Amino acid sequence: VDGSYGPVTRRSVRDFQREMGFDQTGALTPQETVTLICHAALNARDADSQNLLGIMFATGLGVEQNIDSALEWLDTAADRGNGGANFNLALIYGTGSVQGSYRLCGLIESPERADSYLRRAADLGHERAIRLRREFAATGGDSAARWSQISQALLSEAERSGDRFYIAWQQRIDEARRENGHELNQPGCYQAAMAGGQPAAAGGSQTE
């Protein structure tokens, strides 16, 4: 793997398309990309693909959003020693977000559990986990205070970098808040779930 979409990659894509009964174009459509990731996670049991599928279920990217499925796939990858999956679980339980960009709803935060996943991610060599543990070590044993600071730092980092995925996700949350009559200045995740509603971004199947 060299990161280049060259002739070897195109041949592999055509082989996959032929096996699945798709048009053999050598270029994946969005739906074919989702299918490929699902097959890699399910059949090849590739831990990186399992981590990615967990993120997809967490955010509703290419599949219908399902937090339970997200946690199952991330747990599977984490148990297999995937540093990224441990890091994402730390963020989910510590800040209610995934990859520092996406806010989740209806998930009970557990700073102590988040600490455990972050520690394991760092032990596995995950660079961002190592950096966060180093930068926020001063809070000592106060897990809740530490994750509150980490949450704000990650959100600020996404905003400073102009993360288009974060911006698009926030816009979808804002639209859902407006539809349900909620103010946009409320902190954290969209709050419609408190009234029994669901965010507009959570429903339906997408192929982004």
PDB file of C-alpha atoms in Angstrom:
ATOM      1  CA  VAL A   1       0.000   0.000   0.000  1.00  0.00           C
ATOM      2  CA  ASP A   2       1.583   3.263  -1.149  1.00  0.00           C
ATOM      3  CA  GLY A   3      -1.396   5.657  -1.029  1.00  0.00           C
ATOM      4  CA  SER A   4      -1.445   5.978  -4.823  1.00  0.00           C
ATOM      5  CA  TYR A   5      -4.536   4.984  -6.806  1.00  0.00           C
ATOM      6  CA  GLY A   6      -2.455   3.348  -9.530  1.00  0.00           C
ATOM      7  CA  PRO A   7      -2.922   0.426 -11.947  1.00  0.00           C
ATOM      8  CA  VAL A   8      -2.572  -2.258  -9.266  1.00  0.00           C
ATOM      9  CA  THR A   9      -5.298  -0.641  -7.183  1.00  0.00           C
ATOM     10  CA  ARG A  10      -7.570  -0.247 -10.223  1.00  0.00           C
ATOM     11  CA  ARG A  11      -7.090  -3.918 -11.083  1.00  0.00           C
ATOM     12  CA  SER A  12      -7.994  -4.902  -7.535  1.00  0.00           C
ATOM     13  CA  VAL A  13     -11.084  -2.683  -7.660  1.00  0.00           C
ATOM     14  CA  ARG A  14     -12.160  -4.278 -10.947  1.00  0.00           C
ATOM     15  CA  ASP A  15     -11.680  -7.736  -9.392  1.00  0.00           C
ATOM     16  CA  PHE A  16     -13.903  -6.692  -6.479  1.00  0.00           C
ATOM     17  CA  GLN A  17     -16.526  -5.226  -8.813  1.00  0.00           C
ATOM     18  CA  ARG A  18     -16.574  -8.407 -10.910  1.00  0.00           C
ATOM     19  CA  GLU A  19     -16.966 -10.576  -7.808  1.00  0.00           C
ATOM     20  CA  MET A  20     -19.856  -8.414  -6.553  1.00  0.00           C
ATOM     21  CA  GLY A  21     -21.578  -8.145  -9.938  1.00  0.00           C
ATOM     22  CA  PHE A  22     -20.902  -4.413 -10.357  1.00  0.00           C
ATOM     23  CA  ASP A  23     -19.795  -2.655 -13.542  1.00  0.00           C
ATOM     24  CA  GLN A  24     -16.023  -3.178 -13.825  1.00  0.00           C
ATOM     25  CA  THR A  25     -14.970   0.472 -14.081  1.00  0.00           C
ATOM     26  CA  GLY A  26     -11.916   0.396 -11.812  1.00  0.00           C
ATOM     27  CA  ALA A  27     -13.387   3.318  -9.836  1.00  0.00           C
ATOM     28  CA  LEU A  28     -15.643   2.827  -6.825  1.00  0.00           C
ATOM     29  CA  THR A  29     -19.021   4.524  -6.525  1.00  0.00           C
ATOM     30  CA  PRO A  30     -20.022   5.738  -3.036  1.00  0.00           C
ATOM     31  CA  GLN A  31     -22.234   2.675  -2.507  1.00  0.00           C
ATOM     32  CA  GLU A  32     -19.495   0.320  -3.728  1.00  0.00           C
ATOM     33  CA  THR A  33     -17.102   1.981  -1.281  1.00  0.00           C
ATOM     34  CA  VAL A  34     -19.502   1.264   1.586  1.00  0.00           C
ATOM     35  CA  THR A  35     -19.883  -2.339   0.394  1.00  0.00           C
ATOM     36  CA  LEU A  36     -16.105  -2.769   0.175  1.00  0.00           C
ATOM     37  CA  ILE A  37     -15.580  -1.441   3.712  1.00  0.00           C
ATOM     38  CA  CYS A  38     -18.337  -3.706   5.065  1.00  0.00           C
ATOM     39  CA  HIS A  39     -16.806  -6.755   3.378  1.00  0.00           C
ATOM     40  CA  ALA A  40     -13.337  -5.880   4.659  1.00  0.00           C
ATOM     41  CA  ALA A  41     -14.712  -5.540   8.194  1.00  0.00           C
ATOM     42  CA  LEU A  42     -16.936  -8.645   8.095  1.00  0.00           C
ATOM     43  CA  ASN A  43     -15.073 -11.134   5.912  1.00  0.00           C
ATOM     44  CA  ALA A  44     -11.431 -10.078   6.046  1.00  0.00           C
ATOM     45  CA  ARG A  45     -11.817  -8.940   9.676  1.00  0.00           C
ATOM     46  CA  ASP A  46      -9.527  -6.023   8.924  1.00  0.00           C
ATOM     47  CA  ALA A  47      -9.255  -3.985  12.143  1.00  0.00           C
ATOM     48  CA  ASP A  48      -8.780  -0.650  10.351  1.00  0.00           C
ATOM     49  CA  SER A  49     -11.947  -1.284   8.326  1.00  0.00           C
ATOM     50  CA  GLN A  50     -13.809  -2.278  11.494  1.00  0.00           C
ATOM     51  CA  ASN A  51     -12.735   1.005  13.079  1.00  0.00           C
ATOM     52  CA  LEU A  52     -13.859   2.909   9.983  1.00  0.00           C
ATOM     53  CA  LEU A  53     -17.205   1.099   9.903  1.00  0.00           C
ATOM     54  CA  GLY A  54     -17.705   2.053  13.547  1.00  0.00           C
ATOM     55  CA  ILE A  55     -17.150   5.707  12.647  1.00  0.00           C
ATOM     56  CA  MET A  56     -19.586   5.382   9.732  1.00  0.00           C
ATOM     57  CA  PHE A  57     -22.320   3.991  11.995  1.00  0.00           C
ATOM     58  CA  ALA A  58     -21.592   6.635  14.635  1.00  0.00           C
ATOM     59  CA  THR A  59     -21.999   9.514  12.189  1.00  0.00           C
ATOM     60  CA  GLY A  60     -24.467   8.104   9.645  1.00  0.00           C
ATOM     61  CA  LEU A  61     -21.876   8.281   6.874  1.00  0.00           C
ATOM     62  CA  GLY A  62     -22.963   5.955   4.059  1.00  0.00           C
ATOM     63  CA  VAL A  63     -25.123   3.864   6.427  1.00  0.00           C
ATOM     64  CA  GLU A  64     -28.040   4.535   8.731  1.00  0.00           C
ATOM     65  CA  GLN A  65     -26.764   6.005  11.984  1.00  0.00           C
ATOM     66  CA  ASN A  66     -26.761   3.422  14.763  1.00  0.00           C
ATOM     67  CA  ILE A  67     -24.757   4.133  17.916  1.00  0.00           C
ATOM     68  CA  ASP A  68     -25.055   0.551  19.205  1.00  0.00           C
ATOM     69  CA  SER A  69     -23.573  -0.820  15.967  1.00  0.00           C
ATOM     70  CA  ALA A  70     -20.888   1.861  16.097  1.00  0.00           C
ATOM     71  CA  LEU A  71     -19.808   0.809  19.583  1.00  0.00           C
ATOM     72  CA  GLU A  72     -19.858  -2.886  18.647  1.00  0.00           C
ATOM     73  CA  TRP A  73     -17.548  -2.381  15.662  1.00  0.00           C
ATOM     74  CA  LEU A  74     -15.224  -0.058  17.556  1.00  0.00           C
ATOM     75  CA  ASP A  75     -15.079  -2.531  20.456  1.00  0.00           C
ATOM     76  CA  THR A  76     -14.249  -5.341  18.019  1.00  0.00           C
ATOM     77  CA  ALA A  77     -11.395  -3.355  16.488  1.00  0.00           C
ATOM     78  CA  ALA A  78     -10.178  -2.151  19.888  1.00  0.00           C
ATOM     79  CA  ASP A  79     -10.080  -5.695  21.258  1.00  0.00           C
ATOM     80  CA  ARG A  80      -7.839  -6.599  18.319  1.00  0.00           C
ATOM     81  CA  GLY A  81      -5.330  -3.929  19.328  1.00  0.00           C
ATOM     82  CA  ASN A  82      -6.338  -1.140  16.948  1.00  0.00           C
ATOM     83  CA  GLY A  83      -5.079   2.161  18.385  1.00  0.00           C
ATOM     84  CA  GLY A  84      -7.515   4.268  16.366  1.00  0.00           C
ATOM     85  CA  ALA A  85     -10.532   2.349  17.646  1.00  0.00           C
ATOM     86  CA  ASN A  86      -9.364   2.730  21.257  1.00  0.00           C
ATOM     87  CA  PHE A  87      -8.862   6.459  20.629  1.00  0.00           C
ATOM     88  CA  ASN A  88     -12.350   6.841  19.108  1.00  0.00           C
ATOM     89  CA  LEU A  89     -13.930   4.994  22.032  1.00  0.00           C
ATOM     90  CA  ALA A  90     -12.077   7.312  24.405  1.00  0.00           C
ATOM     91  CA  LEU A  91     -13.505  10.337  22.589  1.00  0.00           C
ATOM     92  CA  ILE A  92     -17.018   8.899  22.492  1.00  0.00           C
ATOM     93  CA  TYR A  93     -17.101   8.117  26.216  1.00  0.00           C
ATOM     94  CA  GLY A  94     -15.155  11.219  27.211  1.00  0.00           C
ATOM     95  CA  THR A  95     -16.628  13.945  25.015  1.00  0.00           C
ATOM     96  CA  GLY A  96     -19.614  12.529  23.129  1.00  0.00           C
ATOM     97  CA  SER A  97     -17.753  12.958  19.843  1.00  0.00           C
ATOM     98  CA  VAL A  98     -15.855  10.834  17.360  1.00  0.00           C
ATOM     99  CA  GLN A  99     -12.564  11.844  15.691  1.00  0.00           C
ATOM    100  CA  GLY A 100     -12.828  15.224  17.434  1.00  0.00           C
ATOM    101  CA  SER A 101     -15.336  16.370  14.835  1.00  0.00           C
ATOM    102  CA  TYR A 102     -18.715  14.697  15.183  1.00  0.00           C
ATOM    103  CA  ARG A 103     -21.090  15.190  18.106  1.00  0.00           C
ATOM    104  CA  LEU A 104     -23.229  12.238  19.175  1.00  0.00           C
ATOM    105  CA  CYS A 105     -26.599  12.169  20.934  1.00  0.00           C
ATOM    106  CA  GLY A 106     -28.090   9.908  23.563  1.00  0.00           C
ATOM    107  CA  LEU A 107     -24.793   8.517  24.846  1.00  0.00           C
ATOM    108  CA  ILE A 108     -23.929   8.529  28.545  1.00  0.00           C
ATOM    109  CA  GLU A 109     -20.424   9.898  28.981  1.00  0.00           C
ATOM    110  CA  SER A 110     -18.014   8.003  31.245  1.00  0.00           C
ATOM    111  CA  PRO A 111     -14.754   9.905  31.845  1.00  0.00           C
ATOM    112  CA  GLU A 112     -13.182   7.022  33.739  1.00  0.00           C
ATOM    113  CA  ARG A 113     -13.902   4.603  30.900  1.00  0.00           C
ATOM    114  CA  ALA A 114     -12.598   7.207  28.455  1.00  0.00           C
ATOM    115  CA  ASP A 115      -9.348   7.409  30.439  1.00  0.00           C
ATOM    116  CA  SER A 116      -8.914   3.653  30.121  1.00  0.00           C
ATOM    117  CA  TYR A 117      -9.365   3.671  26.334  1.00  0.00           C
ATOM    118  CA  LEU A 118      -7.093   6.705  25.932  1.00  0.00           C
ATOM    119  CA  ARG A 119      -4.370   5.030  27.977  1.00  0.00           C
ATOM    120  CA  ARG A 120      -4.583   1.890  25.845  1.00  0.00           C
ATOM    121  CA  ALA A 121      -4.538   3.922  22.618  1.00  0.00           C
ATOM    122  CA  ALA A 122      -1.391   5.694  23.820  1.00  0.00           C
ATOM    123  CA  ASP A 123       0.208   2.371  24.800  1.00  0.00           C
ATOM    124  CA  LEU A 124      -0.505   1.185  21.242  1.00  0.00           C
ATOM    125  CA  GLY A 125       1.386   4.187  19.867  1.00  0.00           C
ATOM    126  CA  HIS A 126      -1.542   6.359  18.782  1.00  0.00           C
ATOM    127  CA  GLU A 127       0.043   9.817  18.397  1.00  0.00           C
ATOM    128  CA  ARG A 128      -2.995  11.954  19.237  1.00  0.00           C
ATOM    129  CA  ALA A 129      -3.713   9.850  22.319  1.00  0.00           C
ATOM    130  CA  ILE A 130      -0.109  10.293  23.466  1.00  0.00           C
ATOM    131  CA  ARG A 131      -0.350  14.061  22.892  1.00  0.00           C
ATOM    132  CA  LEU A 132      -3.653  14.426  24.757  1.00  0.00           C
ATOM    133  CA  ARG A 133      -2.390  12.436  27.730  1.00  0.00           C
ATOM    134  CA  ARG A 134       0.715  14.607  27.875  1.00  0.00           C
ATOM    135  CA  GLU A 135      -1.088  17.943  27.452  1.00  0.00           C
ATOM    136  CA  PHE A 136      -3.850  17.277  29.993  1.00  0.00           C
ATOM    137  CA  ALA A 137      -1.925  15.357  32.631  1.00  0.00           C
ATOM    138  CA  ALA A 138      -2.038  18.398  34.948  1.00  0.00           C
ATOM    139  CA  THR A 139      -5.686  17.713  35.861  1.00  0.00           C
ATOM    140  CA  GLY A 140      -4.491  14.733  37.890  1.00  0.00           C
ATOM    141  CA  GLY A 141      -7.164  12.239  38.889  1.00  0.00           C
ATOM    142  CA  ASP A 142     -10.146  14.443  38.001  1.00  0.00           C
ATOM    143  CA  SER A 143     -11.343  12.585  34.904  1.00  0.00           C
ATOM    144  CA  ALA A 144     -14.461  14.715  34.371  1.00  0.00           C
ATOM    145  CA  ALA A 145     -12.475  17.978  34.407  1.00  0.00           C
ATOM    146  CA  ARG A 146      -9.845  16.515  32.083  1.00  0.00           C
ATOM    147  CA  TRP A 147     -12.383  15.396  29.481  1.00  0.00           C
ATOM    148  CA  SER A 148     -14.226  18.687  29.643  1.00  0.00           C
ATOM    149  CA  GLN A 149     -10.967  20.416  28.709  1.00  0.00           C
ATOM    150  CA  ILE A 150     -10.167  17.831  26.023  1.00  0.00           C
ATOM    151  CA  SER A 151     -13.623  18.262  24.511  1.00  0.00           C
ATOM    152  CA  GLN A 152     -13.214  22.024  24.213  1.00  0.00           C
ATOM    153  CA  ALA A 153      -9.690  21.659  22.820  1.00  0.00           C
ATOM    154  CA  LEU A 154     -10.775  19.197  20.121  1.00  0.00           C
ATOM    155  CA  LEU A 155     -13.728  21.324  19.039  1.00  0.00           C
ATOM    156  CA  SER A 156     -11.545  24.437  18.886  1.00  0.00           C
ATOM    157  CA  GLU A 157      -8.953  22.500  16.884  1.00  0.00           C
ATOM    158  CA  ALA A 158     -11.588  21.398  14.338  1.00  0.00           C
ATOM    159  CA  GLU A 159     -12.883  24.962  13.996  1.00  0.00           C
ATOM    160  CA  ARG A 160      -9.399  26.459  13.575  1.00  0.00           C
ATOM    161  CA  SER A 161      -8.489  23.958  10.882  1.00  0.00           C
ATOM    162  CA  GLY A 162     -11.702  24.649   8.978  1.00  0.00           C
ATOM    163  CA  ASP A 163     -12.657  20.966   9.169  1.00  0.00           C
ATOM    164  CA  ARG A 164     -15.370  20.785   6.501  1.00  0.00           C
ATOM    165  CA  PHE A 165     -16.767  17.563   7.938  1.00  0.00           C
ATOM    166  CA  TYR A 166     -17.138  19.155  11.360  1.00  0.00           C
ATOM    167  CA  ILE A 167     -18.729  22.268   9.859  1.00  0.00           C
ATOM    168  CA  ALA A 168     -21.176  20.221   7.765  1.00  0.00           C
ATOM    169  CA  TRP A 169     -22.077  18.088  10.796  1.00  0.00           C
ATOM    170  CA  GLN A 170     -22.682  21.158  12.936  1.00  0.00           C
ATOM    171  CA  GLN A 171     -24.912  22.622  10.225  1.00  0.00           C
ATOM    172  CA  ARG A 172     -27.011  19.463  10.204  1.00  0.00           C
ATOM    173  CA  ILE A 173     -27.312  19.598  13.990  1.00  0.00           C
ATOM    174  CA  ASP A 174     -28.304  23.278  13.814  1.00  0.00           C
ATOM    175  CA  GLU A 175     -30.989  22.511  11.224  1.00  0.00           C
ATOM    176  CA  ALA A 176     -32.380  19.756  13.449  1.00  0.00           C
ATOM    177  CA  ARG A 177     -32.403  22.127  16.433  1.00  0.00           C
ATOM    178  CA  ARG A 178     -34.321  24.755  14.460  1.00  0.00           C
ATOM    179  CA  GLU A 179     -36.885  22.204  13.297  1.00  0.00           C
ATOM    180  CA  ASN A 180     -37.527  21.205  16.902  1.00  0.00           C
ATOM    181  CA  GLY A 181     -37.577  24.750  18.279  1.00  0.00           C
ATOM    182  CA  HIS A 182     -34.285  24.589  20.160  1.00  0.00           C
ATOM    183  CA  GLU A 183     -31.858  27.463  20.586  1.00  0.00           C
ATOM    184  CA  LEU A 184     -28.561  27.212  18.749  1.00  0.00           C
ATOM    185  CA  ASN A 185     -26.477  28.445  21.678  1.00  0.00           C
ATOM    186  CA  GLN A 186     -26.996  25.329  23.789  1.00  0.00           C
ATOM    187  CA  PRO A 187     -23.691  23.603  24.569  1.00  0.00           C
ATOM    188  CA  GLY A 188     -22.834  20.127  23.420  1.00  0.00           C
ATOM    189  CA  CYS A 189     -25.011  17.827  21.354  1.00  0.00           C
ATOM    190  CA  TYR A 190     -28.399  18.530  19.840  1.00  0.00           C
ATOM    191  CA  GLN A 191     -30.938  18.122  22.615  1.00  0.00           C
ATOM    192  CA  ALA A 192     -34.127  16.991  20.838  1.00  0.00           C
ATOM    193  CA  ALA A 193     -33.656  13.480  22.237  1.00  0.00           C
ATOM    194  CA  MET A 194     -34.607  14.887  25.647  1.00  0.00           C
ATOM    195  CA  ALA A 195     -38.074  15.533  24.219  1.00  0.00           C
ATOM    196  CA  GLY A 196     -38.261  12.158  22.522  1.00  0.00           C
ATOM    197  CA  GLY A 197     -37.198  13.431  19.113  1.00  0.00           C
ATOM    198  CA  GLN A 198     -34.338  12.395  16.867  1.00  0.00           C
ATOM    199  CA  PRO A 199     -31.934  14.623  14.948  1.00  0.00           C
ATOM    200  CA  ALA A 200     -32.626  14.946  11.262  1.00  0.00           C
ATOM    201  CA  ALA A 201     -29.079  13.792  10.545  1.00  0.00           C
ATOM    202  CA  ALA A 202     -29.633  10.482  12.285  1.00  0.00           C
ATOM    203  CA  GLY A 203     -32.239   8.987   9.997  1.00  0.00           C
ATOM    204  CA  GLY A 204     -32.093   7.510   6.537  1.00  0.00           C
ATOM    205  CA  SER A 205     -29.372   5.949   4.463  1.00  0.00           C
ATOM    206  CA  GLN A 206     -26.781   8.141   2.830  1.00  0.00           C
ATOM    207  CA  THR A 207     -24.006   7.598   0.341  1.00  0.00           C
ATOM    208  CA  GLU A 208     -21.565  10.404   0.915  1.00  0.00           C
TER     209      GLU A 208
END
